[in-house]
Coordinates of C-alpha atoms and ligand atoms in Angstrom, one line a residue:
X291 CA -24.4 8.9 15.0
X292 CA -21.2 9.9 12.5
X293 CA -19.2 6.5 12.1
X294 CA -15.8 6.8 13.0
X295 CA -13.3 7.7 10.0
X296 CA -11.5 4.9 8.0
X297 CA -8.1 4.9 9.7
X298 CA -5.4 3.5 7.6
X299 CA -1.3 3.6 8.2
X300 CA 1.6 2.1 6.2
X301 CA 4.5 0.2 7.8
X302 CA 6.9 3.4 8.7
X303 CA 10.2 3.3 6.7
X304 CA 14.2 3.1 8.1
X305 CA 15.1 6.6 7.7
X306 CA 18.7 5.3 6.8
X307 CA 18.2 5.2 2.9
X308 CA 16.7 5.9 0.0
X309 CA 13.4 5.0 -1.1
X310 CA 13.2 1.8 -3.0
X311 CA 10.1 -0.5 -4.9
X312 CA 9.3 -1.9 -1.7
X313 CA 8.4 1.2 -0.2
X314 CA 6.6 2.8 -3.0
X315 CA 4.5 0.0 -2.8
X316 CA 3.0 -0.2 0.1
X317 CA 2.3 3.2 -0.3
X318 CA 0.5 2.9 -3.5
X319 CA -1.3 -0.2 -2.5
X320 CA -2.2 2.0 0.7
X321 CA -3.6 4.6 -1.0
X322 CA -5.8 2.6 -3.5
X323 CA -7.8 1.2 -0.5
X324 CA -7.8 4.8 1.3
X325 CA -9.1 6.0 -2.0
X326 CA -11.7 2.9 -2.6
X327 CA -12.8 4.0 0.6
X328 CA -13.5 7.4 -0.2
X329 CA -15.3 6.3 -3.0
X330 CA -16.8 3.9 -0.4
X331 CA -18.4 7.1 1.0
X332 CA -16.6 6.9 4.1
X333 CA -14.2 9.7 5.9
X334 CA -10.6 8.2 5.7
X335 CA -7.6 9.5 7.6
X336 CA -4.1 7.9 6.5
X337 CA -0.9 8.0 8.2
X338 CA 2.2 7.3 6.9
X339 CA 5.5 8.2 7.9
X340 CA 9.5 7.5 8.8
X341 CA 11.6 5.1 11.2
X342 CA 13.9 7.5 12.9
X343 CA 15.8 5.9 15.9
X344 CA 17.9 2.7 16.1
X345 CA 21.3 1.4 15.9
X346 CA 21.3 0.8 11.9
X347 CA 20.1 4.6 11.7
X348 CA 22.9 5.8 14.0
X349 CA 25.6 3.8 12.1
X350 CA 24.5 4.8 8.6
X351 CA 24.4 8.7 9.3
X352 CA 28.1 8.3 11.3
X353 CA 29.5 6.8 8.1
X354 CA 28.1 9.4 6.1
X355 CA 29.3 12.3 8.4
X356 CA 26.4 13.6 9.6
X357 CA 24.1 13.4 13.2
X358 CA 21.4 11.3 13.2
X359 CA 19.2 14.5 13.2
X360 CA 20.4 15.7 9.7
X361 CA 20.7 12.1 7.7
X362 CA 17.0 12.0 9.0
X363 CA 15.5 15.3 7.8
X364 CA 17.4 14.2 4.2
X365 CA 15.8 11.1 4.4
X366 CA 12.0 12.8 5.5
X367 CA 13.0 14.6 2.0
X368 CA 13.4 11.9 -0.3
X369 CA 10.4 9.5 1.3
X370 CA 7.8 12.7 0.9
X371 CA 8.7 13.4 -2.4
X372 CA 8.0 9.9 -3.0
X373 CA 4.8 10.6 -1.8
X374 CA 4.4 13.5 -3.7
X375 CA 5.6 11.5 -6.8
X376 CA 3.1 8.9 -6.5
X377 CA 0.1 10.5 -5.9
X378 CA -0.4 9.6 -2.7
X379 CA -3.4 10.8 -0.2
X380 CA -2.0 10.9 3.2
X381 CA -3.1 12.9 5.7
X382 CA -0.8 12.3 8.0
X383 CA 3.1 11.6 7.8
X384 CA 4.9 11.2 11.2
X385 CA 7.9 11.2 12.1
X386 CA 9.2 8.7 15.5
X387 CA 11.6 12.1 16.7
X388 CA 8.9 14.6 16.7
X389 CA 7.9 15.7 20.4
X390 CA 4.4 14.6 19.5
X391 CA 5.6 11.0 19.2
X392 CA 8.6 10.8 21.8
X393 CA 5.9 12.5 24.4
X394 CA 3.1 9.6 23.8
X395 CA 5.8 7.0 23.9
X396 CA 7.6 7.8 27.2
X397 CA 3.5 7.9 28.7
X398 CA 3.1 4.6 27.8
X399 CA 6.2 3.2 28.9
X400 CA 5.8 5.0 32.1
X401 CA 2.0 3.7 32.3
X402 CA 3.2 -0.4 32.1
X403 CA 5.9 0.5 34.3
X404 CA 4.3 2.0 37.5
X405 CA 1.4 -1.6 36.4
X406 CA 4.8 -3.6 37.4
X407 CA 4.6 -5.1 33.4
X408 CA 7.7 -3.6 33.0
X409 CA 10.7 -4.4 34.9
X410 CA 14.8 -4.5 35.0
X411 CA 16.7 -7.5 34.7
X412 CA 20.2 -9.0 34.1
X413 CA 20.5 -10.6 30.5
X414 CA 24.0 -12.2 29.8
X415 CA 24.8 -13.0 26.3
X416 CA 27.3 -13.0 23.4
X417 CA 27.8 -9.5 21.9
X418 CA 29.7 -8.7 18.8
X419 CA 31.3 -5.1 19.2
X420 CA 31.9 -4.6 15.8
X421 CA 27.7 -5.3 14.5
X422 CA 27.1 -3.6 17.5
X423 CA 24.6 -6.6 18.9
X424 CA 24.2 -9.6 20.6
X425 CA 24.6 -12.7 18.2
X426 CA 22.6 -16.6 19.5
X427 CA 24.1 -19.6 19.4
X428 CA 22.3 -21.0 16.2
X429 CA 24.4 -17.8 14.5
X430 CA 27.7 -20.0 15.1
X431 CA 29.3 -21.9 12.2
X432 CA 29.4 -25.1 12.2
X433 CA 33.1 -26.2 14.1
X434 CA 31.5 -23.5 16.8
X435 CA 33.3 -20.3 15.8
X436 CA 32.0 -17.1 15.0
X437 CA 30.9 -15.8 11.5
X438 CA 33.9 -13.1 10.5
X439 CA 31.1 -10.5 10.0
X440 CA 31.0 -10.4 13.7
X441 CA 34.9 -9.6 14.9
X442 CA 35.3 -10.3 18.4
X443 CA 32.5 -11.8 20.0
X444 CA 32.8 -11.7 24.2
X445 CA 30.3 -12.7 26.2
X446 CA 28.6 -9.7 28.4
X447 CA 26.5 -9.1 31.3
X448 CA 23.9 -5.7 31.1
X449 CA 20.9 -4.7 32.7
X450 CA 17.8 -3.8 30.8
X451 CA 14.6 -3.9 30.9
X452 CA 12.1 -6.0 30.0
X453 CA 8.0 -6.3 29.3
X454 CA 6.1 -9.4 30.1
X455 CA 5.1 -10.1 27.0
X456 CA 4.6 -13.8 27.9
X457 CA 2.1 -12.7 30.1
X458 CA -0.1 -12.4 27.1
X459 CA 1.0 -15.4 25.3
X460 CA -2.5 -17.7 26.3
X461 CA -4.7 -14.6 25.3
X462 CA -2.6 -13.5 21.9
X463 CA -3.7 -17.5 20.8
X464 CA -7.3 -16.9 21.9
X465 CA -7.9 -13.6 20.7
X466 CA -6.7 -15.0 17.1
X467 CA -8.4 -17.9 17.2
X468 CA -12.0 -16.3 17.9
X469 CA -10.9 -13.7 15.1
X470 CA -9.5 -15.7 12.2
X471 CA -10.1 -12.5 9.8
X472 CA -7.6 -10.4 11.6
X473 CA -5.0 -10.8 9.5
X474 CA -5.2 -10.8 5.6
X475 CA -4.5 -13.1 3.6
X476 CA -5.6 -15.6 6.5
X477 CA -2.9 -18.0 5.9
X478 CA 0.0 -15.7 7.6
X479 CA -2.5 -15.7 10.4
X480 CA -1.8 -19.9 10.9
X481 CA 1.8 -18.9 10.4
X482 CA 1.3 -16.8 13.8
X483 CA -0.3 -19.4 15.6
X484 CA 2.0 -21.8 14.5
X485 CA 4.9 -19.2 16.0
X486 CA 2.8 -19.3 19.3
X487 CA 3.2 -22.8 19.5
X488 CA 6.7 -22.0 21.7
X489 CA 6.7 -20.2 24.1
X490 CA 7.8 -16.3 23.9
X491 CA 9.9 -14.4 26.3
X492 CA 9.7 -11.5 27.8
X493 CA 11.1 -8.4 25.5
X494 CA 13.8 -6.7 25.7
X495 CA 12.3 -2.7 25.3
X496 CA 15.2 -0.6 26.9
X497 CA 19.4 -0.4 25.2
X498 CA 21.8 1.1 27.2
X499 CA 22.6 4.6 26.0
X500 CA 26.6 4.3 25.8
X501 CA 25.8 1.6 23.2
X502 CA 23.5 3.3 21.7
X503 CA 22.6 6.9 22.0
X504 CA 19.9 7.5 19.1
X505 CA 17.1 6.6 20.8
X506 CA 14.1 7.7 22.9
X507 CA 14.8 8.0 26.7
X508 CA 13.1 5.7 29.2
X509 CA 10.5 7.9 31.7
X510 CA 12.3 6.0 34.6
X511 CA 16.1 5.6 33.8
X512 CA 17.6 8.0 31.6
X513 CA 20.8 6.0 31.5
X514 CA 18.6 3.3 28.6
X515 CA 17.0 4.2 25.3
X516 CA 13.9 3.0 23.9
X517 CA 14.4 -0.1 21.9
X518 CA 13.2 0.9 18.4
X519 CA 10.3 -1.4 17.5
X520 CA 8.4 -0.3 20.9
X521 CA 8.8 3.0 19.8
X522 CA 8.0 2.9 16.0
X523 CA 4.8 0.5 16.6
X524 CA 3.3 3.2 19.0
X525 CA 3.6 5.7 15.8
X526 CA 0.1 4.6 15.0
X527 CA -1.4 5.3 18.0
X528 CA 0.8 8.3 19.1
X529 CA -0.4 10.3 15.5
X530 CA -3.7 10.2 16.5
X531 CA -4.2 10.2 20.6
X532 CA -6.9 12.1 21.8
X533 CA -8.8 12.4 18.2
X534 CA -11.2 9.4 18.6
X535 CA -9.1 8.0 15.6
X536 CA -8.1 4.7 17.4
X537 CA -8.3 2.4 17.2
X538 CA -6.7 2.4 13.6
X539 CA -9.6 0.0 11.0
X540 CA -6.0 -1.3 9.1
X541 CA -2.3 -1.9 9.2
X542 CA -0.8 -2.4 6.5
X543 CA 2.8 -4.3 5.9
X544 CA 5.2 -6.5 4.8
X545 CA 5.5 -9.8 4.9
X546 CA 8.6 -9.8 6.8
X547 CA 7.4 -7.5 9.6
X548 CA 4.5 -9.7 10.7
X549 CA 5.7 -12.1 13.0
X550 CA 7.1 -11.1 16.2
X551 CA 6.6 -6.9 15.8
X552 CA 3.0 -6.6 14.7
X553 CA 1.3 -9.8 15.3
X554 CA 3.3 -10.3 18.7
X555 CA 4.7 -6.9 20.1
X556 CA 2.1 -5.0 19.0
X557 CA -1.5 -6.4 20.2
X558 CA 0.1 -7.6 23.5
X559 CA 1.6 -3.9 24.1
X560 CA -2.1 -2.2 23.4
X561 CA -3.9 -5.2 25.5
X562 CA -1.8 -4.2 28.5
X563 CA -2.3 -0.8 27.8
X564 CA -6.0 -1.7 28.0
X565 CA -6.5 0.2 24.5
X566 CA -7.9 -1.6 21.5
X567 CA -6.4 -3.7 18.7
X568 CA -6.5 -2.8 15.2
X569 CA -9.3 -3.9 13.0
X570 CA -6.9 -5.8 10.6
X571 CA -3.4 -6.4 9.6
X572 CA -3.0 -6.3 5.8
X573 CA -0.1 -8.3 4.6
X574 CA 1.6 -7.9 1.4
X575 CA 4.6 -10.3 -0.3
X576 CA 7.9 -9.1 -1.9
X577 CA 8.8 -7.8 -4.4
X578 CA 11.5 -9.5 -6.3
X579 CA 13.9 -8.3 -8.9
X580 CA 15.8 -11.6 -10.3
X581 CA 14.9 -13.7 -7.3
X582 CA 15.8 -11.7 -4.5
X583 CA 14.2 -9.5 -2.4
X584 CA 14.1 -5.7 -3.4
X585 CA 16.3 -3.4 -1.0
X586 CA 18.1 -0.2 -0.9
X587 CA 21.1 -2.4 -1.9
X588 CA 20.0 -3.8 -4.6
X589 CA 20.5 -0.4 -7.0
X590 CA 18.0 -1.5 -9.4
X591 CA 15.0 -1.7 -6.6
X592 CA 15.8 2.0 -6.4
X593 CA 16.2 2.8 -9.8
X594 CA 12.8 1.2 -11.0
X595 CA 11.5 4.1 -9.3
X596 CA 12.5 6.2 -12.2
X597 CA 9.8 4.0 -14.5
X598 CA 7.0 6.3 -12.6
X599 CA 8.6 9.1 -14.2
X600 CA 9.2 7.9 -17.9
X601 CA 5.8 6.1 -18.1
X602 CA 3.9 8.2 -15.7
X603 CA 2.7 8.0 -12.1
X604 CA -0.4 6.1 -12.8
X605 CA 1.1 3.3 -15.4
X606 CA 3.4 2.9 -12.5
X607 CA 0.7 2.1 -10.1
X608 CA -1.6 0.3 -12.7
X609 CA 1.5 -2.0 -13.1
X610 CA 2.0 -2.4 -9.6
X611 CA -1.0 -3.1 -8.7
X612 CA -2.3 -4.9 -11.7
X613 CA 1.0 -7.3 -11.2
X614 CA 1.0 -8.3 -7.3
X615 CA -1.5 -10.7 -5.8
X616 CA -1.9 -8.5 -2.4
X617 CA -0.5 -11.7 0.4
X618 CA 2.0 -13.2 -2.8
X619 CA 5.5 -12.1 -4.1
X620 CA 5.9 -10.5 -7.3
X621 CA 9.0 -10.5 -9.6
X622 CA 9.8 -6.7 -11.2
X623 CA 10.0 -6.2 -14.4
X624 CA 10.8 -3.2 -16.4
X625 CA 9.8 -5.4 -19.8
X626 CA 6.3 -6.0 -18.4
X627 CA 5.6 -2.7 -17.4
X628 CA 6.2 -1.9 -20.7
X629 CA 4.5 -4.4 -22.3
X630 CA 1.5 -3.7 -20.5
X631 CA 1.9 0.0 -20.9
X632 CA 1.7 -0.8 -24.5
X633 CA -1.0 -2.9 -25.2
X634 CA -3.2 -2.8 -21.8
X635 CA -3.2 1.0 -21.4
X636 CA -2.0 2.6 -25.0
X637 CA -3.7 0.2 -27.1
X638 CA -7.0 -0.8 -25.2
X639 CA -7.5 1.8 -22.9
X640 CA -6.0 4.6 -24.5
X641 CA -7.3 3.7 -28.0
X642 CA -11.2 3.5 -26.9
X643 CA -11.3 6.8 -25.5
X644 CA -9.4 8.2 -28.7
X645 CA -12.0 6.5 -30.8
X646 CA -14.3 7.9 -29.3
X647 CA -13.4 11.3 -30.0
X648 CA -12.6 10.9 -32.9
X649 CA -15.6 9.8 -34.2
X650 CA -17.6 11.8 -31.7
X651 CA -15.9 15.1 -33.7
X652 CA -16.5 13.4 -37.1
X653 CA -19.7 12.5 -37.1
X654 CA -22.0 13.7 -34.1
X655 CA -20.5 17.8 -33.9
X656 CA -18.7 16.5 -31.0
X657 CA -21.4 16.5 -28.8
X658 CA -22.3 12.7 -27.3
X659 CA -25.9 11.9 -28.9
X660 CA -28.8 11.8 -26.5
X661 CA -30.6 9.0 -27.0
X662 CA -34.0 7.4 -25.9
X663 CA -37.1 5.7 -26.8
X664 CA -36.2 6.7 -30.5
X665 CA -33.1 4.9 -30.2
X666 CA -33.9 1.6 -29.8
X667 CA -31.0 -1.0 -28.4
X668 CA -30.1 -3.7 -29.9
X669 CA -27.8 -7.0 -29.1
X670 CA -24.6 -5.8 -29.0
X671 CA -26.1 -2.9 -26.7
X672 CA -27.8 -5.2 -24.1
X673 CA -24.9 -7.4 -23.8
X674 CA -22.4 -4.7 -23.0
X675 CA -25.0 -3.6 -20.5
X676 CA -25.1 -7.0 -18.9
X677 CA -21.5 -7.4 -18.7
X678 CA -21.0 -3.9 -16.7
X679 CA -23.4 -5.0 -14.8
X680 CA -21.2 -7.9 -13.7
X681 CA -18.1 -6.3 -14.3
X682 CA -19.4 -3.4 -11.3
X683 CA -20.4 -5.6 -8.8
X684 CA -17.2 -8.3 -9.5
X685 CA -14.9 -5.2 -9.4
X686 CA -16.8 -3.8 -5.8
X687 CA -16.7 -7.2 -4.2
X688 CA -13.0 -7.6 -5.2
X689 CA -11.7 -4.6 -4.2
X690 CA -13.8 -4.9 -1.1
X691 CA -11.5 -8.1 -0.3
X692 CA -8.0 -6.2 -1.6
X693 CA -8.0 -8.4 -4.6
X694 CA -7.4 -5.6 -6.9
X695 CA -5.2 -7.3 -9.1
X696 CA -8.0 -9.7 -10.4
X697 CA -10.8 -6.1 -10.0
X698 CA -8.3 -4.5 -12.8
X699 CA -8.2 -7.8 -14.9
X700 CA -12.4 -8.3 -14.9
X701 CA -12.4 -4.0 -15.5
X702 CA -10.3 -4.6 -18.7
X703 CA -12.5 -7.7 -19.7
X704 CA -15.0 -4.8 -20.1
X705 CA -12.8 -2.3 -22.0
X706 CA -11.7 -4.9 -24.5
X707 CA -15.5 -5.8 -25.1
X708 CA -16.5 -2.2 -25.7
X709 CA -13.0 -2.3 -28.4
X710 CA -15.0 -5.3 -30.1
X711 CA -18.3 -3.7 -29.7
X712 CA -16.7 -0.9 -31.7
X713 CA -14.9 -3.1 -34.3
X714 CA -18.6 -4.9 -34.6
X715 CA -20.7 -1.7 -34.9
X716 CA -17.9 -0.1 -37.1
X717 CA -19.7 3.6 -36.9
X718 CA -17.4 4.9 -39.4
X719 CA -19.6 2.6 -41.9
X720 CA -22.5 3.1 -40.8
X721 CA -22.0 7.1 -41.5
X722 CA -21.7 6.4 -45.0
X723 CA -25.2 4.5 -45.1
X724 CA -28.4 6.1 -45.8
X725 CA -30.1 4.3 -43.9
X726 CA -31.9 6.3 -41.3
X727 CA -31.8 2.8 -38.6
X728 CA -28.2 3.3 -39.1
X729 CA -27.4 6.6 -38.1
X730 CA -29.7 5.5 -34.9
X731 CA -26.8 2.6 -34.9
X732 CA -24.3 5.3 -35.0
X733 CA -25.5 7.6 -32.5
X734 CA -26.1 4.3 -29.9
X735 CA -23.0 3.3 -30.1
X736 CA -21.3 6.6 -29.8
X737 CA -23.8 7.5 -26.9
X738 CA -22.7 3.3 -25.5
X739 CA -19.3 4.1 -25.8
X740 CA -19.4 7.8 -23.8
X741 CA -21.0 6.2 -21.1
X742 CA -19.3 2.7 -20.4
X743 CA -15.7 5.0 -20.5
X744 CA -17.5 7.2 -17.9
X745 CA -17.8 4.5 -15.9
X746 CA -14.8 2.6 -16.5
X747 CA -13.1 6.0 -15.1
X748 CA -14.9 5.7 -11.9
X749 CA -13.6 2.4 -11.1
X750 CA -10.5 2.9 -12.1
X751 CA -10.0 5.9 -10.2
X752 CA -8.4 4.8 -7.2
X753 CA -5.6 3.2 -9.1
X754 CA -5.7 5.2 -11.9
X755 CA -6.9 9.0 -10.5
X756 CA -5.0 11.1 -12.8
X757 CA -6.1 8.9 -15.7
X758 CA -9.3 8.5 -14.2
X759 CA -10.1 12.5 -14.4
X760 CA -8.4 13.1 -17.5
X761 CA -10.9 10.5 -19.1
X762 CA -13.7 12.5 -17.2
X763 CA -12.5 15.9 -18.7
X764 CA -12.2 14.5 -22.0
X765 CA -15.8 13.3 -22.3
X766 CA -17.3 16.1 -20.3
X767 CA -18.5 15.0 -17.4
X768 CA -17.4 15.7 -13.7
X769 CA -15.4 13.7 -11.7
X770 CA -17.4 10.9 -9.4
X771 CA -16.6 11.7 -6.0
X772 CA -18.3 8.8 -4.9
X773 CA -19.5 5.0 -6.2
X774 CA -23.2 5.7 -5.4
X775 CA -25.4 6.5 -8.3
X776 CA -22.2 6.9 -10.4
X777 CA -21.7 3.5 -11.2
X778 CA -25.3 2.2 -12.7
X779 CA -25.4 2.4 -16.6
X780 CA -27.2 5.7 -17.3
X781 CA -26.9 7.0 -20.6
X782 CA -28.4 10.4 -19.2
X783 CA -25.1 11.0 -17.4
X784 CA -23.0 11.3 -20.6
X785 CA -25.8 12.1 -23.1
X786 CA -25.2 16.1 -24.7
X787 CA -21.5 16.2 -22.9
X788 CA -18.9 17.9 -24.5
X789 CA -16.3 15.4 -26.4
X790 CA -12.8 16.8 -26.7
X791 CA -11.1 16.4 -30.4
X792 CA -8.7 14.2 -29.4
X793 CA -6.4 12.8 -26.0
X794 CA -3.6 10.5 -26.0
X795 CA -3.7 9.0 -22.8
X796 CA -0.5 6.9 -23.3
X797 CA 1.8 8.6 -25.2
X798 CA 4.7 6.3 -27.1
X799 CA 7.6 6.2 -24.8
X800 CA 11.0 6.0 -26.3
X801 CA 13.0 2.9 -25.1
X802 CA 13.9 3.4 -21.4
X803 CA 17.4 2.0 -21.9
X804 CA 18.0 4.7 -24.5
X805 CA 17.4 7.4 -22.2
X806 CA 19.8 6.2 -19.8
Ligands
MSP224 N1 10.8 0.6 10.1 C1 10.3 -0.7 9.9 C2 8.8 -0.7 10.1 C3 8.3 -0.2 11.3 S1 6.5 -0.1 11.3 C4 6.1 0.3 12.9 C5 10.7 -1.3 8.6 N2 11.1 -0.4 7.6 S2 11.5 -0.8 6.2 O1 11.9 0.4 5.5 O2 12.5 -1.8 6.2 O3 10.3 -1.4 5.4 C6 9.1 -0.6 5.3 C7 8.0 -1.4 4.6 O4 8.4 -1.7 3.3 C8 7.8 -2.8 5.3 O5 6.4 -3.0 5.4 C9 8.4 -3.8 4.4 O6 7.8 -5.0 4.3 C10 8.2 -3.1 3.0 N3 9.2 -3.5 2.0 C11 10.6 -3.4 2.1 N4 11.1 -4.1 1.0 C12 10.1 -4.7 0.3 C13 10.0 -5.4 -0.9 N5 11.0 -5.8 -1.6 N6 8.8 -5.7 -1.4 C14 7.6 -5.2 -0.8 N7 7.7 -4.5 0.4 C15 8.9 -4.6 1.1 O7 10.6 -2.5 8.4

């Protein structure tokens, strides 16, 4: 029996803007657990892909000039560059106007409609004209008036139509309390229970098309669109009908997306479908710059973007990553990544494998030493062994759980030991002794080092791929496509490889301000 492949999406983006922090990273942290996966040893198919229809959509491209249509295929420019730009390994990007999607979407709406869970009704409420929406009473001020962002606010009368989401209320609370995993971290799952505690109404899936023409017809009345978040949830399951894909093993999203769309909307949509839930729902915080969220307004969340390019794609993921507690929020900073770019990656990473070289060329013809029974290991030897040991199976487990950011910390507890073990061995001493044990010294250490940076780049790999295979180049060895048999200390792997003369992983970068 073949197990089905890992089948992971990110949240799709509002095509009405550029790509900011936030975006890039959910993709990054996406990719990361695609690629752990793959290294996992399982298949992985991941989707990502763009948020085309809707009101705020429709409004942005008008003030710009332009149809929907066209601000859209600009925006599917910028996001896949993105992509491109951060080394991301989708398989997959979708987008909610292509036929393939608008085709599975009208199916299912027509599929709860003729199962009577879909039905027209009359709602009567306060609509603003000029935000385009209706506006609730809590969004009064205080003497009862309207905020001035609304204009005129009359109360109207319009048919839509509605699905019984309540329906599923009683089994939405059961389902979650029998699977208290679903969503990660598992205290945003209380928060959804705690949200269930009220009752929830029936949902409003259809807009009338004069207000609002951008938007996917209903099967059964062509006079109403499709009301955007029924139509962008079904991108996961419309990107892969009909391949056995479904259902998908993780979503993952933002914080602020959770509760009602995919922890309400969506699982009560697929139960009345009668098709299954996703395996998980993988939450992530904000990120902040000074305090408040980042958004395509605030300039700086899109200008951070230009750090990939001045430090590199993978410092930019390392930081990311490295920074944000996956479920937490995470204040940017341009200093940190920096700082971390200096003495994390330059200075500790960087520096070992340069050592390494260097002395490799120096003293050993540039060819790491083979070593055996006739090199014996001593203390220093046996305890960097021991702590890969534990620094493999701690890194594993915590990835396994998303908690990368604490898998890179323990990794670079190793890498600064192996800096220590270097500064303790000192080889460049020992190749001025004439002591024969100490050219065995030598040689172990230079044939410790070659191996505990092969390893290092195997785990790093999925956040660090590029850096990951230039490290692999550098000390001759292939790249692991897999964790098994690639991650057990085995000084056969790297004994008689190739060393090249000399890599600088992290070149100095001039001060980002000055190049403004
Ligand atoms: N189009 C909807 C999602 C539909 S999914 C079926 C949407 N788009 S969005 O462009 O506003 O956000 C896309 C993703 O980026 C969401 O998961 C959102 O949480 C994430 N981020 C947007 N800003 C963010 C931060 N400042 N920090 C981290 N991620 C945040 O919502």
């Amino acid at each position: 029996m073949t197990t089905k492949p890992f089948y992971i999406t990110t949240a799709i983006d509002y095509a009405n803007g550029a790509p900011h922090l936030g975006h890039a990273y959910e993709k990054i942290l996406t990719d990361v657990i695609a690629r752990f996966q793959r290294l996992r040893g399982r298949s992985v198919h991941f989707l990502t892909g763009l948020d085309e229809h809707g009101q705020k959509v429709q409004q942005t491209a008008a003030l710009r000039g332009l149809t929907p249509q066209e601000a859209c295929d600009e925006a599917a420019v910028l996001f896949q560059a993105l992509l491109r730009n951060l080394n991301i390994t989708h398989d997959d990007f979708l987008r909610t106007t292509q036929p393939r999607h608008k085709q599975v979407v009208q199916c299912l709406l027509q599929k709860l409609f003729d199962a009577g869970l879909i039905y027209k009704a009359e709602y009567t409420g306060f609509y603003s004209v000029r935000q385009e929406q209706f506006v609730l009473e809590k969004d009064r001020n205080q003497d009862g008036s309207w905020p001035e962002i609304f204009g005129e606010v009359t109360s109207i009368t319009e048919g839509n139509y509605f699905f019984r989401l309540s329906q599923y209320q009683a089994w939405l609370v059961d389902f979650l309390n029998k699977n208290p995993d679903w969503i990660f971290p598992s205290f945003r799952q209380k928060q959804v229970l705690e949200f269930l505690k009220d009752p929830i109404n029936d949902l409003c899936i259809s807009r009338p098309r004069e207000r609002l023409g951008w938007g996917i017809a209903l099967p059964f009345d062509n006079d109403f669109v499709t009301y955007v978040w029924f139509d962008a949830l079904v991108n996961y399951f419309s990107a892969v009908e009909n391949t056995g894909l479904w259902p998908a093993d993780a979503h993952v999203i933002g914080k602020d997306i959770l509760v009602p769309p995919h922890a309400v909307y969506w699982p009560c949509m697929l139960q009345a479908l009668g098709l299954a839930l996703p395996r998980r729902l993988i939450v992530h915080g904000w990120w902040t710059i000074r305090g408040s969220k980042a958004s395509k307004s605030s300039g700086n969340a899109v200008s951070s973007l230009d750090l990939a390019s001045i430090y590199g794609t993978d410092a930019f993921r390392y930081h990311l990553i490295r920074e944000m507690s996956v479920g937490q929020d995470s204040e940017f900073s341009g200093e940190q990544l920096e700082s971390r770019y200096r003495s994390d990656l330059a200075n500790e990473l960087g520096n070992l494998l340069n050592r390494l070289l260097n002395m490799g060329t120096r003293h050993t013809g540039g060819i790491v030493p083979i070593v055996g029974e006739t090199h014996p290991v001593e203390e220093p030897e046996t305890e960097l062994l021991a702590l890969w040991e534990k620094t493999a199976a701690q890194f594993i487990e915590l990835s396994e759980g998303y908690r990368f950011h604490t898998a890179l910390e323990t990794l670079w507890v190793f890498i600064r030991f192996m800096n220590r073990y270097v500064e303790h061995r000192a080889p460049w001493k020992l190749a001025k002794s004439a002591d024969p044990a100490d050219r065995i010294r030598l040689e172990n250490c230079l044939a410790h080092l070659a191996e505990g940076l092969r390893l290092t780049a195997v785990l790093l790999s999925p956040v660090m791929p590029d850096t990951a295979a230039r490290i692999q180049e550098n000390i001759g060895v292939a790249p692991a496509r897999t964790f098994a048999g690639q991650i057990e200390w085995d000084l056969k792997k790297t004994g008689g490889a190739h060393l090249a003369e000399k890599a600088i992983l992290f070149p100095p970068v001039a001060d980002p301000a000055a190049q403004k």
